[in-house]
mmCIF file of C-alpha atoms in Angstrom:
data_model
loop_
_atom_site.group_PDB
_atom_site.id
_atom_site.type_symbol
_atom_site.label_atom_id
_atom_site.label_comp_id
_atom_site.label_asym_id
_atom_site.label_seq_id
_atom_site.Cartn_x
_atom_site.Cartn_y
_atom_site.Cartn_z
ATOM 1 C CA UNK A 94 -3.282 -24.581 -19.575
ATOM 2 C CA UNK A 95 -0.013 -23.340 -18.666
ATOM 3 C CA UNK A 96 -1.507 -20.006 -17.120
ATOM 4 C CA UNK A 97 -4.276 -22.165 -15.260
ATOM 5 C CA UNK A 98 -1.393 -24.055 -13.584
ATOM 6 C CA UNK A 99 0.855 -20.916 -12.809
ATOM 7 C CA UNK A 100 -2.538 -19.497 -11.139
ATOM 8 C CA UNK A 101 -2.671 -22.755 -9.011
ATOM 9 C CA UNK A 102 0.691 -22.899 -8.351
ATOM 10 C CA UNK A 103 0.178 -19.429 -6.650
ATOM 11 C CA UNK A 104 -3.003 -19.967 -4.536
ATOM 12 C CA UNK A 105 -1.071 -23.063 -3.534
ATOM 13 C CA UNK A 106 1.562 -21.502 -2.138
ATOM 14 C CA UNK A 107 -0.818 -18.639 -0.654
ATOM 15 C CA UNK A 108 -2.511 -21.785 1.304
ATOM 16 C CA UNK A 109 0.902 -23.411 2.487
ATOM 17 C CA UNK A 110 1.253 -20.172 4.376
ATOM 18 C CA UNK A 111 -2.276 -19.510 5.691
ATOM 19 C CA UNK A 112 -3.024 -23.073 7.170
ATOM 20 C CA UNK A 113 0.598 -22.993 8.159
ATOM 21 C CA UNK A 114 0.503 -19.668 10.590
ATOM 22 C CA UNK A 115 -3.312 -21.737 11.583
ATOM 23 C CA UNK A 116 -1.573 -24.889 12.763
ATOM 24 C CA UNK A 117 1.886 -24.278 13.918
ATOM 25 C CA UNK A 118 0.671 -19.903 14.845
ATOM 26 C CA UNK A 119 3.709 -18.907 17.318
ATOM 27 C CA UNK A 120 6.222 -21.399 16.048
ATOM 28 C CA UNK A 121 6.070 -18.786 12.841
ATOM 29 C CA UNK A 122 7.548 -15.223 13.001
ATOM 30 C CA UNK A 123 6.465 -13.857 10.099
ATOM 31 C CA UNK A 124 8.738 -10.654 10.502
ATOM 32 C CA UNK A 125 11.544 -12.809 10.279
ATOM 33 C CA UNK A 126 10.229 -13.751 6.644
ATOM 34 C CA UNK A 127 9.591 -10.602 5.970
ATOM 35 C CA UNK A 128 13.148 -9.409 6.683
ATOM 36 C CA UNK A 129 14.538 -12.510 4.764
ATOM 37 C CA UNK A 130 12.250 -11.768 1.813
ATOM 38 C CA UNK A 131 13.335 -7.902 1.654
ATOM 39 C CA UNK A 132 16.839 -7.483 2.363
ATOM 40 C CA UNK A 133 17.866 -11.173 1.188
ATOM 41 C CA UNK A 134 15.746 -12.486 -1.833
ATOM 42 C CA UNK A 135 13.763 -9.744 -3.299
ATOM 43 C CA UNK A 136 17.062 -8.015 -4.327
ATOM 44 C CA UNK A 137 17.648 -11.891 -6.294
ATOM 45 C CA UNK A 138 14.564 -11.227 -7.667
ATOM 46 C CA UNK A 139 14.805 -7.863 -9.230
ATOM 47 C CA UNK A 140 18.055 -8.338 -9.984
ATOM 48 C CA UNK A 141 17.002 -11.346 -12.102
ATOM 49 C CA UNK A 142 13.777 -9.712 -13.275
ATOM 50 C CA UNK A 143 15.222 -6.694 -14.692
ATOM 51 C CA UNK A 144 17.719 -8.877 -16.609
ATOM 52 C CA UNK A 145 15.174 -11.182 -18.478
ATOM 53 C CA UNK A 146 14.748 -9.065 -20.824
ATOM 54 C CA UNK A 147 15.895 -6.084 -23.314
ATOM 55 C CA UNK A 148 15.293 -2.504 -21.824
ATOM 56 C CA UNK A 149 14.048 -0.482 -24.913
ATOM 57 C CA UNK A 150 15.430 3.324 -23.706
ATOM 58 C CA UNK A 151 13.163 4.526 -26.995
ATOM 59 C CA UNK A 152 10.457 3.416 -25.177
ATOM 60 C CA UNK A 153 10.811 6.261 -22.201
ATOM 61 C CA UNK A 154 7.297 7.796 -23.041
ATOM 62 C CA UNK A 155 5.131 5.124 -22.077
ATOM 63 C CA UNK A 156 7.141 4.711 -18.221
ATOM 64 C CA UNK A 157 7.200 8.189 -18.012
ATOM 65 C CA UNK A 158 3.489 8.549 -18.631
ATOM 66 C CA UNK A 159 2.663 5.866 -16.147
ATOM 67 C CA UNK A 160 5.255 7.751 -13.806
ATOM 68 C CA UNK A 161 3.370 10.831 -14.285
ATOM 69 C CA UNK A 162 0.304 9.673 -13.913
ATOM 70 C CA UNK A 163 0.854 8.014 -11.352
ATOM 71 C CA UNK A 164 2.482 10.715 -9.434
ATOM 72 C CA UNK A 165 -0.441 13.213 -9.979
ATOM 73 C CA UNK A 166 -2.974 11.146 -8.271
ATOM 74 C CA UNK A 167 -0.367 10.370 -5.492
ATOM 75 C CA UNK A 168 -0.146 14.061 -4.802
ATOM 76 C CA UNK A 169 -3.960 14.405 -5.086
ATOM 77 C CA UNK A 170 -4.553 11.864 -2.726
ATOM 78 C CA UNK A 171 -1.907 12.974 -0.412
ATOM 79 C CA UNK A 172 -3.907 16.158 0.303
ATOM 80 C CA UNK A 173 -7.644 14.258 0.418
ATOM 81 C CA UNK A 174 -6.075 11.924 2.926
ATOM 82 C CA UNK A 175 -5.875 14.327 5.625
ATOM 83 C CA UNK A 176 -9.734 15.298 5.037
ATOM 84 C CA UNK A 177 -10.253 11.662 4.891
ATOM 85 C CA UNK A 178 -8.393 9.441 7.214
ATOM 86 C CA UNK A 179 -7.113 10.991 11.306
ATOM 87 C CA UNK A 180 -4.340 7.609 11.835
ATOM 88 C CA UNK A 181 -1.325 8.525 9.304
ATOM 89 C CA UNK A 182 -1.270 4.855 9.062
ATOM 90 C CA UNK A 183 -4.108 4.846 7.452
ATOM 91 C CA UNK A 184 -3.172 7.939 5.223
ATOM 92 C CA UNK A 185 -0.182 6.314 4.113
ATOM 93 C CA UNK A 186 -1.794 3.061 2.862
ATOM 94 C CA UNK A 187 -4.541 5.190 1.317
ATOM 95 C CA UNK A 188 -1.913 7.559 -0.951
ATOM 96 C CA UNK A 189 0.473 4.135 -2.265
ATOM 97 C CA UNK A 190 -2.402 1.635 -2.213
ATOM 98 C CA UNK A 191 -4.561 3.322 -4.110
ATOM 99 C CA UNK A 192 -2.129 3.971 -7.361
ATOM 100 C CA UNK A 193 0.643 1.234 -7.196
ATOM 101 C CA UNK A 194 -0.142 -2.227 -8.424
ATOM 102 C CA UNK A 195 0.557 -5.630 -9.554
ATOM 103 C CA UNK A 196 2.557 -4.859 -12.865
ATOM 104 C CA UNK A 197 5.321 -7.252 -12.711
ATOM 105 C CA UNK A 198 3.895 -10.742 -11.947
ATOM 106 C CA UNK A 199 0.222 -10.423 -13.144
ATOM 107 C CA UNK A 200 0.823 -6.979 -15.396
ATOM 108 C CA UNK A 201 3.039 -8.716 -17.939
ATOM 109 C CA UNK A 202 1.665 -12.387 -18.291
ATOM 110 C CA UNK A 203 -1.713 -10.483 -18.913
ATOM 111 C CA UNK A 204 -0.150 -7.929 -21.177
ATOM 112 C CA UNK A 205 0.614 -10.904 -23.069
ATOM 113 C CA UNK A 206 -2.454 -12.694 -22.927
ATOM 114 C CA UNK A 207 -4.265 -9.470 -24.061
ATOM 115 C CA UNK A 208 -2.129 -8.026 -26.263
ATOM 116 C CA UNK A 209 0.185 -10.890 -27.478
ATOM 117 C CA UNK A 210 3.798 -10.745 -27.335
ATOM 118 C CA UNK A 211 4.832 -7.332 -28.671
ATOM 119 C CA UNK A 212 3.110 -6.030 -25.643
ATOM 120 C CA UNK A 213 6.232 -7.007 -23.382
ATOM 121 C CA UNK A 214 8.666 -4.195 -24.209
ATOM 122 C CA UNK A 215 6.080 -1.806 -22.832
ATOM 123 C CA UNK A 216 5.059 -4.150 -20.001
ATOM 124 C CA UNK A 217 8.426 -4.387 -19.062
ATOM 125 C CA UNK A 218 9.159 -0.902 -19.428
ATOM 126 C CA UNK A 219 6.475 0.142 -17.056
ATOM 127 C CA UNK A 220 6.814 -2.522 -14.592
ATOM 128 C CA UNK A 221 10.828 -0.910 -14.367
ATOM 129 C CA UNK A 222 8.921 2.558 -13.536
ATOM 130 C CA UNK A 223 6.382 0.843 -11.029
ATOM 131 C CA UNK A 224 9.705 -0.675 -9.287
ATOM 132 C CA UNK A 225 11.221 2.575 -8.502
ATOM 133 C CA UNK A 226 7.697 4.404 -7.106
ATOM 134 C CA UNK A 227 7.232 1.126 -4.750
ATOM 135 C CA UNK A 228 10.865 1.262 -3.569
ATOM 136 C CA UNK A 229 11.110 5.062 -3.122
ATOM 137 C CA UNK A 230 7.263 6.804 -3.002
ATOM 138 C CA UNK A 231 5.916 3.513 -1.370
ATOM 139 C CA UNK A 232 9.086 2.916 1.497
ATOM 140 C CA UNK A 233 8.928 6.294 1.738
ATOM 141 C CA UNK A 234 4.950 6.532 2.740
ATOM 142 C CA UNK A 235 4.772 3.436 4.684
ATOM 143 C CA UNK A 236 7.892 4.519 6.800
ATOM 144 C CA UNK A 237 5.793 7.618 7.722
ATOM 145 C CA UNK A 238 3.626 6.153 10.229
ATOM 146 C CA UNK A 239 6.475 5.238 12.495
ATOM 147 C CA UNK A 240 8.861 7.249 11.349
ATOM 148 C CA UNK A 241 10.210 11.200 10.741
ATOM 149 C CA UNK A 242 10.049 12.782 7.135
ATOM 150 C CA UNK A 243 14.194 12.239 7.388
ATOM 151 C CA UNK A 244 13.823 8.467 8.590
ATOM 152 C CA UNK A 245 11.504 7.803 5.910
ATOM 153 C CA UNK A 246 13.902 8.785 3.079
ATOM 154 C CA UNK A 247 16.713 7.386 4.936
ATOM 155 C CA UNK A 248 14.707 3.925 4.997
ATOM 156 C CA UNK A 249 14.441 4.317 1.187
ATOM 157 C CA UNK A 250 18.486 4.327 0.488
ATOM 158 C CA UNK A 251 18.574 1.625 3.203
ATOM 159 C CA UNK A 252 17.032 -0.983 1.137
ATOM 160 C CA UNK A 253 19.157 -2.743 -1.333
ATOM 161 C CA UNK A 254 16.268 -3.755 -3.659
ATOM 162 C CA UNK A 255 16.818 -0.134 -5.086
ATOM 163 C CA UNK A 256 20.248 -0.051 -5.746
ATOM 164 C CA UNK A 257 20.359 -3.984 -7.124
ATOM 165 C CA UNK A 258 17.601 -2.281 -9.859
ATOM 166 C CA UNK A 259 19.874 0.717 -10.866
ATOM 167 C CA UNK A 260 22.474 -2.195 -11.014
ATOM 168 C CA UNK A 261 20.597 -4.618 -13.289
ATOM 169 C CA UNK A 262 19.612 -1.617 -15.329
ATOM 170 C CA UNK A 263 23.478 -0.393 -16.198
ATOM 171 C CA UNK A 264 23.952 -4.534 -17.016
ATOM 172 C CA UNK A 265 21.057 -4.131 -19.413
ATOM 173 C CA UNK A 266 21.267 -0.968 -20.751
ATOM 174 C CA UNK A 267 25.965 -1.992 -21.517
ATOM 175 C CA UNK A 268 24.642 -5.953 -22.008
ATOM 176 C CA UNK A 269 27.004 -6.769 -19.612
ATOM 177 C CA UNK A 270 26.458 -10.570 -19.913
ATOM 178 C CA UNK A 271 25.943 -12.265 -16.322
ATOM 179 C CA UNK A 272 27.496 -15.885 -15.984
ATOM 180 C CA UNK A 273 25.764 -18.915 -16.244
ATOM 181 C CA UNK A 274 26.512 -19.724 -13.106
ATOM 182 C CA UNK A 275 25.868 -16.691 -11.784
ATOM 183 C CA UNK A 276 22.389 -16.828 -13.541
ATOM 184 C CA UNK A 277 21.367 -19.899 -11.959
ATOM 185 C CA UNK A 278 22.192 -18.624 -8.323
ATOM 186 C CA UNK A 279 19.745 -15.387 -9.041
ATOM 187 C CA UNK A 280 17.410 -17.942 -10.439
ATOM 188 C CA UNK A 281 17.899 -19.608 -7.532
ATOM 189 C CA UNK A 282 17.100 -16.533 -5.362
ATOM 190 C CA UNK A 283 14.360 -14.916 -7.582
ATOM 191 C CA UNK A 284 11.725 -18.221 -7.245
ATOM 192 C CA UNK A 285 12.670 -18.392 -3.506
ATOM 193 C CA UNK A 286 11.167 -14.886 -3.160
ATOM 194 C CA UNK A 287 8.291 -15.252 -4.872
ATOM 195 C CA UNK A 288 7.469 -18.729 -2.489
ATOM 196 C CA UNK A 289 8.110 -16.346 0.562
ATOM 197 C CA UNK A 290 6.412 -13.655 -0.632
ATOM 198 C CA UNK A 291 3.137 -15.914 -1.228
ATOM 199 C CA UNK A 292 3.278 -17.769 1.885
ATOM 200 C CA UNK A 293 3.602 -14.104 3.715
ATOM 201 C CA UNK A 294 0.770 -12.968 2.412
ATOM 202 C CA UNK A 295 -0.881 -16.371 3.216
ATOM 203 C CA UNK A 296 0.457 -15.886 6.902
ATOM 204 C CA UNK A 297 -1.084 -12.549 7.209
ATOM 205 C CA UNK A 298 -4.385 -13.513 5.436
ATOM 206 C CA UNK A 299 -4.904 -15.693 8.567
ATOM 207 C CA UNK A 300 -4.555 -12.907 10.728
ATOM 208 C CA UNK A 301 -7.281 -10.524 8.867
ATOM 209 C CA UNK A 302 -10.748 -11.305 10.844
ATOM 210 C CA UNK A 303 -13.761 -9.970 9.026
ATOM 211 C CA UNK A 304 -15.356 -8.294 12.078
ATOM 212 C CA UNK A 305 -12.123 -6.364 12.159
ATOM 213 C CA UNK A 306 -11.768 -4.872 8.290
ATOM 214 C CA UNK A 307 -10.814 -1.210 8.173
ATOM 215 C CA UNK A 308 -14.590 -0.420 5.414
ATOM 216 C CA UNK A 309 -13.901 3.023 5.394
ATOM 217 C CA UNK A 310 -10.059 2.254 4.241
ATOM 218 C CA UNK A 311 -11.519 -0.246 1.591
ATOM 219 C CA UNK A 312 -13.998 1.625 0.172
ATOM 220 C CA UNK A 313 -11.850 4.815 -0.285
ATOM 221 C CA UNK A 314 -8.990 2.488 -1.688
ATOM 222 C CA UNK A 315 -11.019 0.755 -4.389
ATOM 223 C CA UNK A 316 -13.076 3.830 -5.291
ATOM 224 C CA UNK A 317 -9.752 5.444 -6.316
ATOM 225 C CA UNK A 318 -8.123 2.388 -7.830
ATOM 226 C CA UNK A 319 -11.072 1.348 -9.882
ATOM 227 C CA UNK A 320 -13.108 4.539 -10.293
ATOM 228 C CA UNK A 321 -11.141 7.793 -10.411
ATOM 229 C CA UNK A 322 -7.991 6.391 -11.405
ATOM 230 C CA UNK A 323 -9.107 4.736 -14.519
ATOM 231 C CA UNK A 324 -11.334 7.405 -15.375
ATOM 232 C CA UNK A 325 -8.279 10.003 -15.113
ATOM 233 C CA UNK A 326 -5.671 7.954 -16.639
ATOM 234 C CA UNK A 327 -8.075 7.275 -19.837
ATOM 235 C CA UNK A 328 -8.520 10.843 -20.812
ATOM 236 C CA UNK A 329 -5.077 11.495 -20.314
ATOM 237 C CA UNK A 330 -3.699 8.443 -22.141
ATOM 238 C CA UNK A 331 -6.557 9.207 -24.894
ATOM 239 C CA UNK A 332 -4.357 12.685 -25.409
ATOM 240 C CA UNK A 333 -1.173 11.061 -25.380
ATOM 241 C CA UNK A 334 1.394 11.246 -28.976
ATOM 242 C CA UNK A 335 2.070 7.532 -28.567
ATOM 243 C CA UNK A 336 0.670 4.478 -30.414
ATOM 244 C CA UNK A 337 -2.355 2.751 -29.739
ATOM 245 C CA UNK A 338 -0.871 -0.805 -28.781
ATOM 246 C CA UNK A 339 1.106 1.422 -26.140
ATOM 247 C CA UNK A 340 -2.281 3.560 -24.767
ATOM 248 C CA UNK A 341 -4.092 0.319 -24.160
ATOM 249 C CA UNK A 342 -0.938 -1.570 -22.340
ATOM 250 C CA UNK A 343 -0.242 1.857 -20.368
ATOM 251 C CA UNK A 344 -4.276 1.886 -19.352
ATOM 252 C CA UNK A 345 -4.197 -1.897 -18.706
ATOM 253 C CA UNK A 346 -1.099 -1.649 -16.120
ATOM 254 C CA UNK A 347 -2.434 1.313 -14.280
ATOM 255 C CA UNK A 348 -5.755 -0.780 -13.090
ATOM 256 C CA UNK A 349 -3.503 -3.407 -11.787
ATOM 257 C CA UNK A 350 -4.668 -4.527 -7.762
ATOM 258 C CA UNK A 351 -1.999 -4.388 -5.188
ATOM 259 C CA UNK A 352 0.787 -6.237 -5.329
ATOM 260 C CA UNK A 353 2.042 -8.370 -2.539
ATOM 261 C CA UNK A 354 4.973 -6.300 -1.821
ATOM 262 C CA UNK A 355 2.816 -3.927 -1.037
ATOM 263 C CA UNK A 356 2.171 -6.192 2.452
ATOM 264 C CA UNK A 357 5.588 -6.779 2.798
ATOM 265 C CA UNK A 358 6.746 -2.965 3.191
ATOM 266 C CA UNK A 359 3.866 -2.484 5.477
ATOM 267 C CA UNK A 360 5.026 -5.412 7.763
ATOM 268 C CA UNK A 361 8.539 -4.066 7.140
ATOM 269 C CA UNK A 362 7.921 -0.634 8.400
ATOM 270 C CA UNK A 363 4.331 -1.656 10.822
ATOM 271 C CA UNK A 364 2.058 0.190 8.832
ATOM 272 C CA UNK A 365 -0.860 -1.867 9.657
ATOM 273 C CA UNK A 366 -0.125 -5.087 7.028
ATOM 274 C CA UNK A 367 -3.136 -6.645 8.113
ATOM 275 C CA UNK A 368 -5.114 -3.733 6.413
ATOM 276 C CA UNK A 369 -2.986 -3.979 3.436
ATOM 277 C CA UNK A 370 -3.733 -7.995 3.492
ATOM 278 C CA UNK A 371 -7.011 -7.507 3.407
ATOM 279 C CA UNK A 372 -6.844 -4.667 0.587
ATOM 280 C CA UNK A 373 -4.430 -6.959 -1.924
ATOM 281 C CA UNK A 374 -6.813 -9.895 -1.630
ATOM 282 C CA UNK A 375 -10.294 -7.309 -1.940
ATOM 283 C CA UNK A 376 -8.820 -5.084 -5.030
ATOM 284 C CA UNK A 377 -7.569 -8.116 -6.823
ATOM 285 C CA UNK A 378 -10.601 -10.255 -6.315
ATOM 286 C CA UNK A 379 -12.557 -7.039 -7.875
ATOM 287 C CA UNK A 380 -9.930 -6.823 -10.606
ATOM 288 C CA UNK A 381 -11.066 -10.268 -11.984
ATOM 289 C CA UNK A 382 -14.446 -9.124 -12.016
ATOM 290 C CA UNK A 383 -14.356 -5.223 -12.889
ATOM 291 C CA UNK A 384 -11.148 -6.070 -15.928
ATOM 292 C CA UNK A 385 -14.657 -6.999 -18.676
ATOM 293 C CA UNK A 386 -15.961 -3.976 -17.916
ATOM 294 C CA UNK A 387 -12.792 -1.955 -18.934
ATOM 295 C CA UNK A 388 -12.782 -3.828 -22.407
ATOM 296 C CA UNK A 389 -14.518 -1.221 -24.397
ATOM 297 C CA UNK A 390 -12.103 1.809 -23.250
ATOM 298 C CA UNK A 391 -9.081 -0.230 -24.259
ATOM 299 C CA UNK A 392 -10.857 -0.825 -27.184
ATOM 300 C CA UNK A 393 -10.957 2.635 -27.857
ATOM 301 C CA UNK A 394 -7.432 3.190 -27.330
ATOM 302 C CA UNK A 395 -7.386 0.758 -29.343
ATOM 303 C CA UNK A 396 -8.673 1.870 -31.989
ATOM 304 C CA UNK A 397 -11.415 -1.072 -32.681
ATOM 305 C CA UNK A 398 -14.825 -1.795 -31.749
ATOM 306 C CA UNK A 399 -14.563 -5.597 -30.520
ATOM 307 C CA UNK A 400 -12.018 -7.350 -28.338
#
């Protein structure tokens, strides 16, 4: 029940934003919320996020593996891009769309669901790696349309989201403990970014028209995230010296859809976020659907025959 409400609670909050932009349209600047979200709140939220819980250091194989993984494919898709897409806009939303995901908000609650609780050390651990790909790999390819090859990396030191994760990480890592007080302000901060973040992507989820959806960019997107990506990752996780529990959480993340950060860096930096709208909503509407049919390889991984 409580993960039926937490569902509605987002969609609500999706809604405020889309029939707001509909009814009040210019009296919203949505870049200002963007801004807000990025620089202001998001750096709450991380901040917060990465303190919630324990980082296990002897659990470095599974990040890395996601890391690597995810890293390969970038570098694939890097070079099909240019075969594939003319706009670097469109390029750079092919390369980070089609690898990073949802594996905070949706990657650990389902870990959890799946799995039960002893998936959340490797959850966590992964979602930490996923963190630093958005906020270096992901600023760094969504800066690209607009911006040099130097511009884009300075735009990745530029946001404090990055350096507000290397700090919660030396708190974890020393258990620095954080005041109470202290806590309830980045509590404070960390639920007002994930409102904003919501209503953004229910602001620009007005904006996307039907008539005007980028098919080639979907198509190439979603066959990646859903077809070669999984396929790839499973052989290589299958070959992988770790434990079972840890092989199906590692496969599980890496099918994640998009995240909604991914709409607010492409806002951030103009990299088409209408595109990237219309790709978080598509990839994790097909998630719901395409997750059953993944069941028997994590089974495998698994090392059982029934879910």
């Amino acid at each position: 029940m409580s993960a039926i409400l937490s569902l509605l609670s987002i969609y609500f909050f999706i809604l405020v934003g889309y029939f707001s932009k509909k009814f009040l349209r210019n009296k919203i600047d949505e870049k200002t919320l963007i801004v807000i979200s990025v620089y202001i709140l998001q750096p709450f939220l991380t901040f917060w996020g990465l303190l919630k819980r324990d980082i296990d250091l002897s659990l470095i194989a599974t990040p890395a593996a996601f890391a690597t993984i995810t890293i390969t494919v970038m570098i694939f898709l890097l070079i099909a891009s240019k075969r594939l897409f003319s706009d670097p806009k469109e390029r750079s939303i092919f390369i980070i769309a089609s690898v990073v995901g949802n594996t905070g908000n949706l990657g650990i609650p389902l870990g959890i669901a799946l799995f039960g609780e002893e998936s959340v050390p490797f959850t966590t651990m992964i979602n930490l790696a996923n963190i630093f790909i958005v906020y270096t790999f992901g600023v760094y390819f969504y800066s690209r349309g607009n911006f040099s090859i130097k511009e884009s990396i300075k735009n990745i030191f530029r946001l404090p989201i990055l350096w507000f994760a290397i700090l919660a990480i030396i708190f974890n890592v020393l258990h620095i403990e954080v005041l109470p007080q202290i806590e309830k302000m980045l509590l404070m901060g960390a639920y007002a970014s994930i409102v904003i973040q919501l209503l953004i992507f229910g602001i620009y989820l007005y904006a996307v028209k039907i008539k005007e959806i980028n098919i080639k960019l979907i198509i190439s997107v979603n066959s990646v995230k859903f077809i070669f990506l999984p396929v790839f990752a499973y052989f290589v996780i299958f070959l992988l010296p770790i434990e079972p529990l840890a092989k199906a959480v590692l496969f599980m993340e890496i099918m994640m859809p998009i995240a909604v950060t991914n709409v607010n860096l492409a806002a951030l930096y103009d990299s088409k976020p209408k595109e990237v709208t219309a790709l978080v909503f598509i990839t994790s509407i097909l998630f719901l659907i395409l997750i059953f049919a993944y069941f028997p390889l994590i089974n495998s991984l698994l090392g059982r025959s029934a879910f």
